[in-house]
GROMACS .gro file of C-alpha atoms in nm:
model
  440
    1UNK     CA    1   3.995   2.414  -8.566
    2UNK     CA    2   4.307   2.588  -8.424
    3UNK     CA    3   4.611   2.333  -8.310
    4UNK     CA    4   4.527   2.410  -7.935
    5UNK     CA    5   4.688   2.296  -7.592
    6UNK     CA    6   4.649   2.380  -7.237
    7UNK     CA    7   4.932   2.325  -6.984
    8UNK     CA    8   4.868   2.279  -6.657
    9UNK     CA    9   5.160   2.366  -6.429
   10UNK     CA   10   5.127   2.110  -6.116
   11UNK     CA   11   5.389   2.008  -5.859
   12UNK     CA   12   5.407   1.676  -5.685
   13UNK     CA   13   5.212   1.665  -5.310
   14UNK     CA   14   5.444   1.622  -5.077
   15UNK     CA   15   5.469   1.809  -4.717
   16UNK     CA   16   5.660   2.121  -4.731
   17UNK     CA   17   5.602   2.179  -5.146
   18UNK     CA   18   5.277   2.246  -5.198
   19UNK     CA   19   5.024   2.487  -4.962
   20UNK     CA   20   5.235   2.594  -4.713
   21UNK     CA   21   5.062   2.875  -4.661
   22UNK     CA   22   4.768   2.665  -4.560
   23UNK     CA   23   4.947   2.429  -4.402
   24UNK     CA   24   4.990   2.665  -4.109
   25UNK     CA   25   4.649   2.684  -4.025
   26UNK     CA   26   4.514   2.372  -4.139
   27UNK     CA   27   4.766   2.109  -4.149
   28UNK     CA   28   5.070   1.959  -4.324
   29UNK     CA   29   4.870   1.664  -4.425
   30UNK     CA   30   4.576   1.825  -4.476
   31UNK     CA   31   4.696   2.074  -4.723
   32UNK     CA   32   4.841   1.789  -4.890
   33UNK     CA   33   4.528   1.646  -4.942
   34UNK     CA   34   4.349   1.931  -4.996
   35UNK     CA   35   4.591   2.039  -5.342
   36UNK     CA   36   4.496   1.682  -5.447
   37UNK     CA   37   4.113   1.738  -5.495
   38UNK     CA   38   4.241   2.077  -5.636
   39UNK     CA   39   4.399   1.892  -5.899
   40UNK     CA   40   4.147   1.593  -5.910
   41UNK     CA   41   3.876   1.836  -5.992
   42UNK     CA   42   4.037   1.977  -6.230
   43UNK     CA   43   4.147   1.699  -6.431
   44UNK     CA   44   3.813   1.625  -6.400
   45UNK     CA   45   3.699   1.955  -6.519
   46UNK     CA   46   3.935   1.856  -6.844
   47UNK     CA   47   3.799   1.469  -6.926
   48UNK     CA   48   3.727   1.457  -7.286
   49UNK     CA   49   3.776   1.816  -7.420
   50UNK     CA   50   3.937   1.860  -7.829
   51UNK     CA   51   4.246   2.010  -7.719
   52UNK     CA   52   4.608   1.849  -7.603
   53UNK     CA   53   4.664   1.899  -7.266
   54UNK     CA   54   5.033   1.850  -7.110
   55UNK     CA   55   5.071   1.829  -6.750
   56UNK     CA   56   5.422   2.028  -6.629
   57UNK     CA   57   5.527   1.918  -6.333
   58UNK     CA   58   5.767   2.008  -6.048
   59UNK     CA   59   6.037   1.869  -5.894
   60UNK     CA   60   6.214   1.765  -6.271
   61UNK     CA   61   6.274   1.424  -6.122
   62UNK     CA   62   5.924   1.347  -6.015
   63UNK     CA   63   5.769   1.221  -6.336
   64UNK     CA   64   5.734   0.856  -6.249
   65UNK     CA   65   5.550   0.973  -5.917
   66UNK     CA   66   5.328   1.202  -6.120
   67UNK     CA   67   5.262   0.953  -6.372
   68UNK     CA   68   5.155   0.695  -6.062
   69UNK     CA   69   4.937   1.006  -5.888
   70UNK     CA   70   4.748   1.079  -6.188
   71UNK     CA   71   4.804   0.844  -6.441
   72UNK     CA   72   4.960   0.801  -6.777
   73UNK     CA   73   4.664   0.954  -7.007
   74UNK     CA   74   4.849   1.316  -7.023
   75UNK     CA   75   5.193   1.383  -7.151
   76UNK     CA   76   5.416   1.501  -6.926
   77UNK     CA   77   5.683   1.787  -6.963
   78UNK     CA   78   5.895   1.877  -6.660
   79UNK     CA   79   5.890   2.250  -6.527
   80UNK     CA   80   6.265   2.383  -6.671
   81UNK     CA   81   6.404   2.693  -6.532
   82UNK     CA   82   6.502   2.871  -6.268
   83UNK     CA   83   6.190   3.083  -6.114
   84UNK     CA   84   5.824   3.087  -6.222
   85UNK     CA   85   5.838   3.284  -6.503
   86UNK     CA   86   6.151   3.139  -6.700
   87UNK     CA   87   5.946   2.767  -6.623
   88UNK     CA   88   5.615   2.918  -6.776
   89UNK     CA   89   5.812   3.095  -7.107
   90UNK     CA   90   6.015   2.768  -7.089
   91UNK     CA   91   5.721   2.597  -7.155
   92UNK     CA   92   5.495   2.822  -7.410
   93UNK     CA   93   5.842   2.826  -7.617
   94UNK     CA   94   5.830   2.431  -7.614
   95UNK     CA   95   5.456   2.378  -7.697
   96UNK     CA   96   5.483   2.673  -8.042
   97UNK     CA   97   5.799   2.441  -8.099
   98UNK     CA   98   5.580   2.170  -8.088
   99UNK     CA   99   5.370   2.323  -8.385
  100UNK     CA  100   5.088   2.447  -8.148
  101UNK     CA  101   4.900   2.778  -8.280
  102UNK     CA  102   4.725   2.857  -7.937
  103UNK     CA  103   4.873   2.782  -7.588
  104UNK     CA  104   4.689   2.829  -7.275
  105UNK     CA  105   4.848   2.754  -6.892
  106UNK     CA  106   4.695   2.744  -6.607
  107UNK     CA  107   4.807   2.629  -6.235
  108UNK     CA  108   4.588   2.403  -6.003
  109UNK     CA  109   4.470   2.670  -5.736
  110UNK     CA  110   4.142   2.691  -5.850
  111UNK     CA  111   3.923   2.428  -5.856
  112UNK     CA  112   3.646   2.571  -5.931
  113UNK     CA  113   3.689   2.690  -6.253
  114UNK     CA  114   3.430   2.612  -6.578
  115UNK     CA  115   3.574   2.519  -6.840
  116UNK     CA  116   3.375   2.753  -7.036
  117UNK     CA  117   3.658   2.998  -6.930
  118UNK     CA  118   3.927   2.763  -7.108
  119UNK     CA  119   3.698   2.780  -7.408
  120UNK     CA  120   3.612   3.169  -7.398
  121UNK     CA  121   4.039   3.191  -7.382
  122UNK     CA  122   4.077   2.989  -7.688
  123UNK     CA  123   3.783   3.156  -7.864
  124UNK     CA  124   3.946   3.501  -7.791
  125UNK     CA  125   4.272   3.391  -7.945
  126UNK     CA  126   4.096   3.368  -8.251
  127UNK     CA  127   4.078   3.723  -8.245
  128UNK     CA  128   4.388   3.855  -7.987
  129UNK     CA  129   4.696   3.775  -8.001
  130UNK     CA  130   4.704   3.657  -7.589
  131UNK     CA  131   4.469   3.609  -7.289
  132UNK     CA  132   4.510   3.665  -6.923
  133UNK     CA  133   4.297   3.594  -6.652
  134UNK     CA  134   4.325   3.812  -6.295
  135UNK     CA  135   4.262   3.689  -5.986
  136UNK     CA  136   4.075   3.872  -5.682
  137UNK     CA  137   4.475   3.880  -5.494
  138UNK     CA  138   4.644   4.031  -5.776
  139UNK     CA  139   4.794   3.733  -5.953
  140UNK     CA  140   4.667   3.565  -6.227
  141UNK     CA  141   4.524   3.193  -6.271
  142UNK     CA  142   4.554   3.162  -6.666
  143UNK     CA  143   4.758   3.297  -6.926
  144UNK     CA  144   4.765   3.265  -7.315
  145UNK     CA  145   4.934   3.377  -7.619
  146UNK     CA  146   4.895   3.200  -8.012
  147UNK     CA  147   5.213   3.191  -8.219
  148UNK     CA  148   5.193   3.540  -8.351
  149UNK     CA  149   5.122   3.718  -8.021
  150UNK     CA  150   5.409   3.511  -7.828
  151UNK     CA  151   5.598   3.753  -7.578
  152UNK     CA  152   5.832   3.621  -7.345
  153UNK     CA  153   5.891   3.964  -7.150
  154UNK     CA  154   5.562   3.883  -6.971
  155UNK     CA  155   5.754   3.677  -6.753
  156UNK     CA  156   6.063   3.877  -6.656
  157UNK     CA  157   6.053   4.099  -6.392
  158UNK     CA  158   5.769   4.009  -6.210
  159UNK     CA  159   5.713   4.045  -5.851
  160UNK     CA  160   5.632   3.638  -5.822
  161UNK     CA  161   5.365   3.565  -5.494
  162UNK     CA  162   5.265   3.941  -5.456
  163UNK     CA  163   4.970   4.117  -5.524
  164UNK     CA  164   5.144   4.321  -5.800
  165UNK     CA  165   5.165   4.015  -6.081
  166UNK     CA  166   4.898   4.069  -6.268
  167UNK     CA  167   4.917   4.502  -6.241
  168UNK     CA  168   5.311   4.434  -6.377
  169UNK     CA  169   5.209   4.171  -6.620
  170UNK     CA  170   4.946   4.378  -6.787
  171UNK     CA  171   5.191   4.693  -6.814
  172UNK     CA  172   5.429   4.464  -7.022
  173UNK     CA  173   5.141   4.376  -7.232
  174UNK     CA  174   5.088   4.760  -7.279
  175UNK     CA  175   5.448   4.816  -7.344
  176UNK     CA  176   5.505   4.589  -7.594
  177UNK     CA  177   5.172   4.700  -7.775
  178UNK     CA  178   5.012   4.307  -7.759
  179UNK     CA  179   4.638   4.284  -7.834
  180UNK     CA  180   4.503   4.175  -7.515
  181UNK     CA  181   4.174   3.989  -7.395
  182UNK     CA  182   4.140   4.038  -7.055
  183UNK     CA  183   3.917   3.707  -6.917
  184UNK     CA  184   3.675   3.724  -6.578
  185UNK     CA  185   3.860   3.781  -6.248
  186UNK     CA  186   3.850   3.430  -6.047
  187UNK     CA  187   3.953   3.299  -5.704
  188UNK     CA  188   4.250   3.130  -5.632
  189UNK     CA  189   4.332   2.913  -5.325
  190UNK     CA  190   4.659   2.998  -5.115
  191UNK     CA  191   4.536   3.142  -4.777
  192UNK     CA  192   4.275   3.005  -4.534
  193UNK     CA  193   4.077   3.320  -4.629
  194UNK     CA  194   4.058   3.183  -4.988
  195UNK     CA  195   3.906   2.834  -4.912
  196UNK     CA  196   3.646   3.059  -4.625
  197UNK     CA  197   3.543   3.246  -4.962
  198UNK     CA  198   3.563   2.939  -5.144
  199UNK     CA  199   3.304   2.809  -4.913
  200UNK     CA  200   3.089   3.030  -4.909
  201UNK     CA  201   3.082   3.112  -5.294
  202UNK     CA  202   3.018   2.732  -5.360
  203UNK     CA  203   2.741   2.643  -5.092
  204UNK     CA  204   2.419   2.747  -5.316
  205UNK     CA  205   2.587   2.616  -5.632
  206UNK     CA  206   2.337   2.387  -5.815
  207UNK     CA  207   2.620   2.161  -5.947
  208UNK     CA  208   2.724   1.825  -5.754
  209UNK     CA  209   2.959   1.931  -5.467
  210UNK     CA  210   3.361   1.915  -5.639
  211UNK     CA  211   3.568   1.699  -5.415
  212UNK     CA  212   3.795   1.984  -5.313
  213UNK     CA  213   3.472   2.113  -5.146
  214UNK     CA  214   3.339   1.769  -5.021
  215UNK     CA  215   3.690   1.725  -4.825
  216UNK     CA  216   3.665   2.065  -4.635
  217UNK     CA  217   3.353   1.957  -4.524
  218UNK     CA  218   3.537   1.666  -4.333
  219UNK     CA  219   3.802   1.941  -4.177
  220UNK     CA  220   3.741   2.011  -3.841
  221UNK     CA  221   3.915   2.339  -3.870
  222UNK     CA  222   3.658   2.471  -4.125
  223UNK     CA  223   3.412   2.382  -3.867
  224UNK     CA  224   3.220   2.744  -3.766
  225UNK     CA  225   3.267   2.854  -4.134
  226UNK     CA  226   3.042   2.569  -4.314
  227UNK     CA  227   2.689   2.652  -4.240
  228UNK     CA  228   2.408   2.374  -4.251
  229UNK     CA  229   2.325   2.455  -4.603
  230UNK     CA  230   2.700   2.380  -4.709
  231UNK     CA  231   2.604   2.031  -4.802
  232UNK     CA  232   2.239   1.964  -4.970
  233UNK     CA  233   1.946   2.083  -4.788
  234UNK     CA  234   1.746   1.815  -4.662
  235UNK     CA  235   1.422   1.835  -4.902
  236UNK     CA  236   1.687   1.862  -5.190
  237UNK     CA  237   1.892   1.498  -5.066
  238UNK     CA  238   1.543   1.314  -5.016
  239UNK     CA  239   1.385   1.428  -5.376
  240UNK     CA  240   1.707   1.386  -5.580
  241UNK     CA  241   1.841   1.040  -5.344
  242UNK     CA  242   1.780   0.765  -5.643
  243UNK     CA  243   1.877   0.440  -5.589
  244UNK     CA  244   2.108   0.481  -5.948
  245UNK     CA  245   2.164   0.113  -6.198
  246UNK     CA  246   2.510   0.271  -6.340
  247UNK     CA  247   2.830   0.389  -6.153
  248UNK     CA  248   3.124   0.551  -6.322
  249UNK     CA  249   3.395   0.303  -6.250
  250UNK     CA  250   3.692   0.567  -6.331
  251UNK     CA  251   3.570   0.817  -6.057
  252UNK     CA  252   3.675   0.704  -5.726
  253UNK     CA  253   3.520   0.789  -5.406
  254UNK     CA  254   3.821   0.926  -5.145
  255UNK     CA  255   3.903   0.749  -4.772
  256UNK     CA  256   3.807   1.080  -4.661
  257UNK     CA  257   3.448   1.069  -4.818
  258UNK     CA  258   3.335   0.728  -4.699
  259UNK     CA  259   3.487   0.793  -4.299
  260UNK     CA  260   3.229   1.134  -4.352
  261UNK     CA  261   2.917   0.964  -4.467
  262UNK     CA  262   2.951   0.644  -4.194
  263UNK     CA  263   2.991   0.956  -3.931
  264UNK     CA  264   2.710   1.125  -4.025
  265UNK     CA  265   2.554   0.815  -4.040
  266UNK     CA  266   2.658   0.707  -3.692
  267UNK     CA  267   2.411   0.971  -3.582
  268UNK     CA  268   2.092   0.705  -3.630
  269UNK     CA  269   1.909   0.667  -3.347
  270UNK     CA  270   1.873   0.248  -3.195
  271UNK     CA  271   1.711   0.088  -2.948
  272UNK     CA  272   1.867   0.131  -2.642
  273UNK     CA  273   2.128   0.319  -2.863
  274UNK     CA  274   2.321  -0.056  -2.897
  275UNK     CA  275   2.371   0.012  -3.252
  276UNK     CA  276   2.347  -0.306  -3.369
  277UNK     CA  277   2.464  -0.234  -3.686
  278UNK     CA  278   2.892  -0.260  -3.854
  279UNK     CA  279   2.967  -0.244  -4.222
  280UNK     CA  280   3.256  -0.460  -4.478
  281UNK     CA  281   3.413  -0.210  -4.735
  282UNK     CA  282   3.466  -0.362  -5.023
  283UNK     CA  283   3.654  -0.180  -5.276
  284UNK     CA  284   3.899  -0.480  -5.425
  285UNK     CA  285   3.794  -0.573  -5.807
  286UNK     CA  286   3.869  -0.923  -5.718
  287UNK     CA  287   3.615  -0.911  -5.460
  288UNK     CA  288   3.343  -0.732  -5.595
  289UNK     CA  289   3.374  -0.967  -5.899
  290UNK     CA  290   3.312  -1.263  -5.669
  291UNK     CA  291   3.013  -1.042  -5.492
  292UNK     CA  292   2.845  -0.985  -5.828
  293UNK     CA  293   2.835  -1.322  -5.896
  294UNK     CA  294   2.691  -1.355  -5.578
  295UNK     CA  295   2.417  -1.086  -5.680
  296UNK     CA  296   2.284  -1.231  -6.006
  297UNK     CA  297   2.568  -1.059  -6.205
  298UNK     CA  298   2.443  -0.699  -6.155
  299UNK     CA  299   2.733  -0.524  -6.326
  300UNK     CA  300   2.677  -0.211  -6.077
  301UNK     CA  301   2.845  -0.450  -5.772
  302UNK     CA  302   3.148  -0.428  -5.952
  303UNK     CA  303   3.149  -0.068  -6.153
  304UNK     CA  304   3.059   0.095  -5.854
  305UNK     CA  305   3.443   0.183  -5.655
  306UNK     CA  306   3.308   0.090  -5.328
  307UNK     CA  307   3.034  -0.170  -5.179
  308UNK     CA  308   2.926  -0.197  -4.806
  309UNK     CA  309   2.777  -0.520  -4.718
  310UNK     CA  310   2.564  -0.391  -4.426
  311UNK     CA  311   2.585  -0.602  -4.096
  312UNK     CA  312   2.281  -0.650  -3.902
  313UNK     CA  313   2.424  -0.838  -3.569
  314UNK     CA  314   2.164  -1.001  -3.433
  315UNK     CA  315   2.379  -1.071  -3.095
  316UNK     CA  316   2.410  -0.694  -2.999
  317UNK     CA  317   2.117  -0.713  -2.725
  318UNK     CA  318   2.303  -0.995  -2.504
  319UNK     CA  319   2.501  -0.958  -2.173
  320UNK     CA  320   2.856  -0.955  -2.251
  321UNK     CA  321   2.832  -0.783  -2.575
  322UNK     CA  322   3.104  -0.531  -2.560
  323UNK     CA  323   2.891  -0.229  -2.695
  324UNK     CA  324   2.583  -0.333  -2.453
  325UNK     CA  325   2.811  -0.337  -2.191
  326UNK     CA  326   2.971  -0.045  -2.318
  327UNK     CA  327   2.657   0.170  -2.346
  328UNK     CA  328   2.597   0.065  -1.979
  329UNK     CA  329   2.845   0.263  -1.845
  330UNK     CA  330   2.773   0.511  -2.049
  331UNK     CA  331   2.470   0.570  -1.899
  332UNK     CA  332   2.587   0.529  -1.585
  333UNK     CA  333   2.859   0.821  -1.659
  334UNK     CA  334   2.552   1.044  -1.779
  335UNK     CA  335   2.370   0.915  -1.405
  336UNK     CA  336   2.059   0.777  -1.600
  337UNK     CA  337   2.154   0.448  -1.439
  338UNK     CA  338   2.326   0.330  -1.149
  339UNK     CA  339   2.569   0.025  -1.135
  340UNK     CA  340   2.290  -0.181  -0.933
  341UNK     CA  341   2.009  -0.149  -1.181
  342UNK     CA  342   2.257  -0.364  -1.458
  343UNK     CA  343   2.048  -0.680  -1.397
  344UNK     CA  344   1.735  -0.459  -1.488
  345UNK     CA  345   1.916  -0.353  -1.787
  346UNK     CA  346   1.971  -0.695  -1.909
  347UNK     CA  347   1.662  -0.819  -1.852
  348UNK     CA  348   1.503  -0.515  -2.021
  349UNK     CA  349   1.699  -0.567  -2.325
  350UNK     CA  350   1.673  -0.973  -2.315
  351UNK     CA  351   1.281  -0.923  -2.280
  352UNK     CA  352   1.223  -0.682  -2.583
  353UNK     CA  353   1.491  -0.776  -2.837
  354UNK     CA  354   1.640  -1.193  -2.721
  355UNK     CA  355   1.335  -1.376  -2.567
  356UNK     CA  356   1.294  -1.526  -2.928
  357UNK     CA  357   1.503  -1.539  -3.303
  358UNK     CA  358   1.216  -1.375  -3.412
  359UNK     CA  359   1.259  -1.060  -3.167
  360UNK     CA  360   1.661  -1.078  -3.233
  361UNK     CA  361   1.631  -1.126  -3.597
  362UNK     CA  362   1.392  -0.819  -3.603
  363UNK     CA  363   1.521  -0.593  -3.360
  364UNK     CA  364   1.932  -0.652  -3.586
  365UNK     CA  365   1.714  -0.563  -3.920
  366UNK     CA  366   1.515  -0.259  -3.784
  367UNK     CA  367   1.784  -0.109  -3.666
  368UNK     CA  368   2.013  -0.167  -3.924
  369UNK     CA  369   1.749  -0.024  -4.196
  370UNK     CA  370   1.745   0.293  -3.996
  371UNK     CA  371   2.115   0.355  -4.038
  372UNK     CA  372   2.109   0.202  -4.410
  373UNK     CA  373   1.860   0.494  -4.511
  374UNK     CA  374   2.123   0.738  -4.297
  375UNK     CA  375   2.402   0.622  -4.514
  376UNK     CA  376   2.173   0.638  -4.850
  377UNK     CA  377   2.131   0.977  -4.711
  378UNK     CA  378   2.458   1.111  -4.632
  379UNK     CA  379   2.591   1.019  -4.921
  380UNK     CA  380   2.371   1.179  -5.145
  381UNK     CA  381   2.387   1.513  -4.931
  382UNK     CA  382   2.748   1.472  -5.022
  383UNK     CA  383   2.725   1.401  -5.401
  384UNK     CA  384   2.743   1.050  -5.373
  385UNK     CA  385   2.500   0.793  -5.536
  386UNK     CA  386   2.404   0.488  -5.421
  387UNK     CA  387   2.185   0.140  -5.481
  388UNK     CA  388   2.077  -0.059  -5.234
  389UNK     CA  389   2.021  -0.448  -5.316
  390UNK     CA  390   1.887  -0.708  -5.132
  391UNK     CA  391   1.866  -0.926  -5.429
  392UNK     CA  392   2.151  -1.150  -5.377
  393UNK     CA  393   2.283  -1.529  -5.203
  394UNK     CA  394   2.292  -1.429  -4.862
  395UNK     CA  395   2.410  -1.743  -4.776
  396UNK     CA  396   2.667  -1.745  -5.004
  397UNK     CA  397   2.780  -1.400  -4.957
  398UNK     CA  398   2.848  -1.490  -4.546
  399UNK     CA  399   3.058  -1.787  -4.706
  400UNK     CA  400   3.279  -1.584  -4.943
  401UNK     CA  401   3.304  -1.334  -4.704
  402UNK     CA  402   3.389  -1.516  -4.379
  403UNK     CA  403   3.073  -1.298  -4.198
  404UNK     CA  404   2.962  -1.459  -3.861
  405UNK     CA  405   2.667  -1.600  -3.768
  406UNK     CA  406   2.547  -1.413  -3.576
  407UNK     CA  407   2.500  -1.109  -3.814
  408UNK     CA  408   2.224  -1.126  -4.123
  409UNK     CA  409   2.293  -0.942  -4.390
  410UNK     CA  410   2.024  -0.698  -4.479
  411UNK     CA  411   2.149  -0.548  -4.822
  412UNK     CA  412   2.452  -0.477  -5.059
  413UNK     CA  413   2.548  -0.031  -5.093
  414UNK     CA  414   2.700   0.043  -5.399
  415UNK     CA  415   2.822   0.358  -5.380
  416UNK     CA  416   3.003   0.597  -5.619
  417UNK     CA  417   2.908   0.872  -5.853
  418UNK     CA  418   2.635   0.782  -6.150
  419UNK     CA  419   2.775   0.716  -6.465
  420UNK     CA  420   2.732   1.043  -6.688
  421UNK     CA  421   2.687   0.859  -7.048
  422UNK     CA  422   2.383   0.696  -6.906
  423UNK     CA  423   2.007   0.809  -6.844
  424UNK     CA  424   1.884   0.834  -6.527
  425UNK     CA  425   1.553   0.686  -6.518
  426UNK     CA  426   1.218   0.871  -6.456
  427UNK     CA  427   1.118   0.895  -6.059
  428UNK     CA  428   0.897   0.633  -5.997
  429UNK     CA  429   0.541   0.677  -5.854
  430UNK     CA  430   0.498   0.690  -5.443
  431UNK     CA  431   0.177   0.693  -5.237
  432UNK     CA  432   0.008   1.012  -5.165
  433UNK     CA  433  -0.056   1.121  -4.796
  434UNK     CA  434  -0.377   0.964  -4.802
  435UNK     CA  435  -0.288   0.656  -4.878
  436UNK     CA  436  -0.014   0.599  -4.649
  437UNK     CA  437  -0.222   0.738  -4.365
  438UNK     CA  438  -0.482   0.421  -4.291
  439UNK     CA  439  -0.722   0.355  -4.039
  440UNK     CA  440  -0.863   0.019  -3.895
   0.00000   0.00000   0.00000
């Protein structure tokens, strides 16, 4: 096999030096976010491939804030030179130093891309002395030369952030007589037209959602361009929900991601909408250690990046409550109820759900298994796996934990992404129609 390496030309995320363009429309923080799932998926794109890959990076004095965004797994080489093109010859001329025979480089504004591409660019340098790869604006996304086929003029010249790159690239090419393999055109992201097409390209994709595409889901601006089929279909999340034995520990699941799937879970209907339900995130290692133990040792309570201990508060239904007496008023706002029928209100809900700890214990449980199968749900419509456990200390977990009385605890969520080294187990069997549906 050829000495190969791919560089991938990143800059740190900061406000102001990375999508500005996209900035305008959705965001200064938002973009920032949004080129970090570009380059999380990615990376991810690039776990465990044969060839070297060096991350060059932008500013020159950002490396230790690289190495603490992404890690220290990839070597780093800072971005020298004055505009894009002197950085990018800059940096072939350093990895042929290097005693690389192919070279490959790529930027991070398409996160989308196979990686069959980065192997059909390798494979073709095996037989052409360099590779380029257009994309649908007029730039390009990736680039390659081995050591033979090496031509810095590529780079000089070139009408940087236009749509005539790749037009005055591949005229240079011609000029200097290089045999060229031209790769599949391919969408980049730099304009809030991009990320619509990007969208709508990746809605019927078959693949688990990347988390570039998962954010924009949570971006009220993009709201209008995601249809209802953005995000699983419903038939698809309740055949392919499993509740999954092994988490990948290295694959974290975002802020962003977890607010989205308690919001769509939110949506669960209650009695007397008092939502009787809250939720403890647990993501600390320290603390799931402590809850495994607490769970006969199932290794998943601590492999999996996040655990809710769901909250069933058995309390909810009783005057004085804020969210009863909150939900009162809101349905006096909506005129369902007037101020004077309050009594009636709290007699209603005393009668059904507090005249015993029977009633309270299962009117807390029902409802909280309603919104537990919403989050199970709306995670998995979201690419998220999940397991959820009611074999553990109970008891002990509302010790360690400091959880009131008042609240039982109805199950442990993990919830991450399954572990891809492992086999997911066969579905197991359900009852038909027929014998769910019973007479007496």
């Amino acid at each position: 096999m050829k000495n190969q390496c791919l560089l991938v030309f990143l800059k740190l995320p900061v406000i102001g030096n990375v999508k500005t363009r996209l900035a305008e429309k959705i965001g200064n923080i938002q973009a920032v976010n949004l080129y970090k799932y570009f380059v999380s998926d990615i990376l991810k794109m690039l776990e465990n491939k044969t060839y070297s890959i060096i991350i060059c990076y932008y500013p020159l004095n950002a490396e230790k804030e690289i190495s603490q965004w992404i890690g220290t797994r990839y070597l780093l080489w800072p971005q020298k030179g004055d505009t894009l093109g002197s950085k990018m010859s800059n940096a072939f001329q350093q990895a042929f130093i290097k005693g690389f025979d192919q070279v490959l480089l790529m930027g991070t504004d398409s996160p989308d891309l196979p990686e069959a591409v980065i192997k059909n660019g390798f494979s073709a340098l095996n037989n052409y002395d360099a590779v380029i790869g257009p994309t649908i604006d007029g730039g390009y996304y990736i680039i390659g030369f081995n050591t033979r086929g090496f031509c810095p003029h590529v780079f000089e010249n070139i009408s940087w952030s236009t749509e005539k790159v790749f037009q005055e690239t591949l005229n240079i090419f011609k000029k200097n007589k290089i045999n060229l393999h031209v790769l599949p055109e391919w969408r980049d992201i730099d304009i809030f037209e991009d990320l619509i097409e990007f969208v709508k390209s990746n809605i019927e994709t078959s693949s688990k959602p990347t988390q570039t595409f998962t954010y924009l889901l949570s971006l009220q601006v993009m709201t209008g361009y995601l249809s209802k089929e953005s995000a699983m279909d419903f038939k698809e999340t309740i055949e392919q929900r499993r509740a999954v034995n092994f988490f990948d520990p290295e694959k974290n699941v975002s802020d962003e991601l977890l607010r989205q799937v308690v919001e769509m879970a939110s949506k669960t209907p209650s009695s007397y909408n008092l939502q009787p339900w809250s939720l403890m995130i647990i993501r600390d290692l320290e603390q799931k250690n402590k809850l495994q133990k607490l769970a006969w040792n199932q290794t998943k309570v601590s492999e999996a990046p996040v655990v809710f201990i769901l909250l069933a508060d058995r309390d909810a239904w009783k005057q004085g409550h804020p969210f009863l007496e909150r939900n009162f008023q809101e349905m006096v706002k909506a005129g369902s109820m007037s101020e004077d029928m309050k009594e009636q209100f709290i007699n209603s809900t005393k009668g059904l759900y507090g005249s015993s700890e029977d009633r309270q214990q299962a009117f807390a449980c029902k409802n909280a298994g309603f919104f537990a199968m919403s989050l199970m749900l709306a995670a998995k419509s979201l690419g998220l796996d999940t397991h959820p456990m009611d074999g553990f200390d109970i008891d002990g977990v509302r010790q360690v934990f400091n959880i009131p009385e008042n609240y039982w605890i109805p199950l442990l969520l993990p919830i991450g992404y399954f572990k891809a080294d492992q086999t997911l187990a066969a579905p197991k069997w359900r009852k038909t129609f027929d014998e769910i549906v019973v007479k007496f």
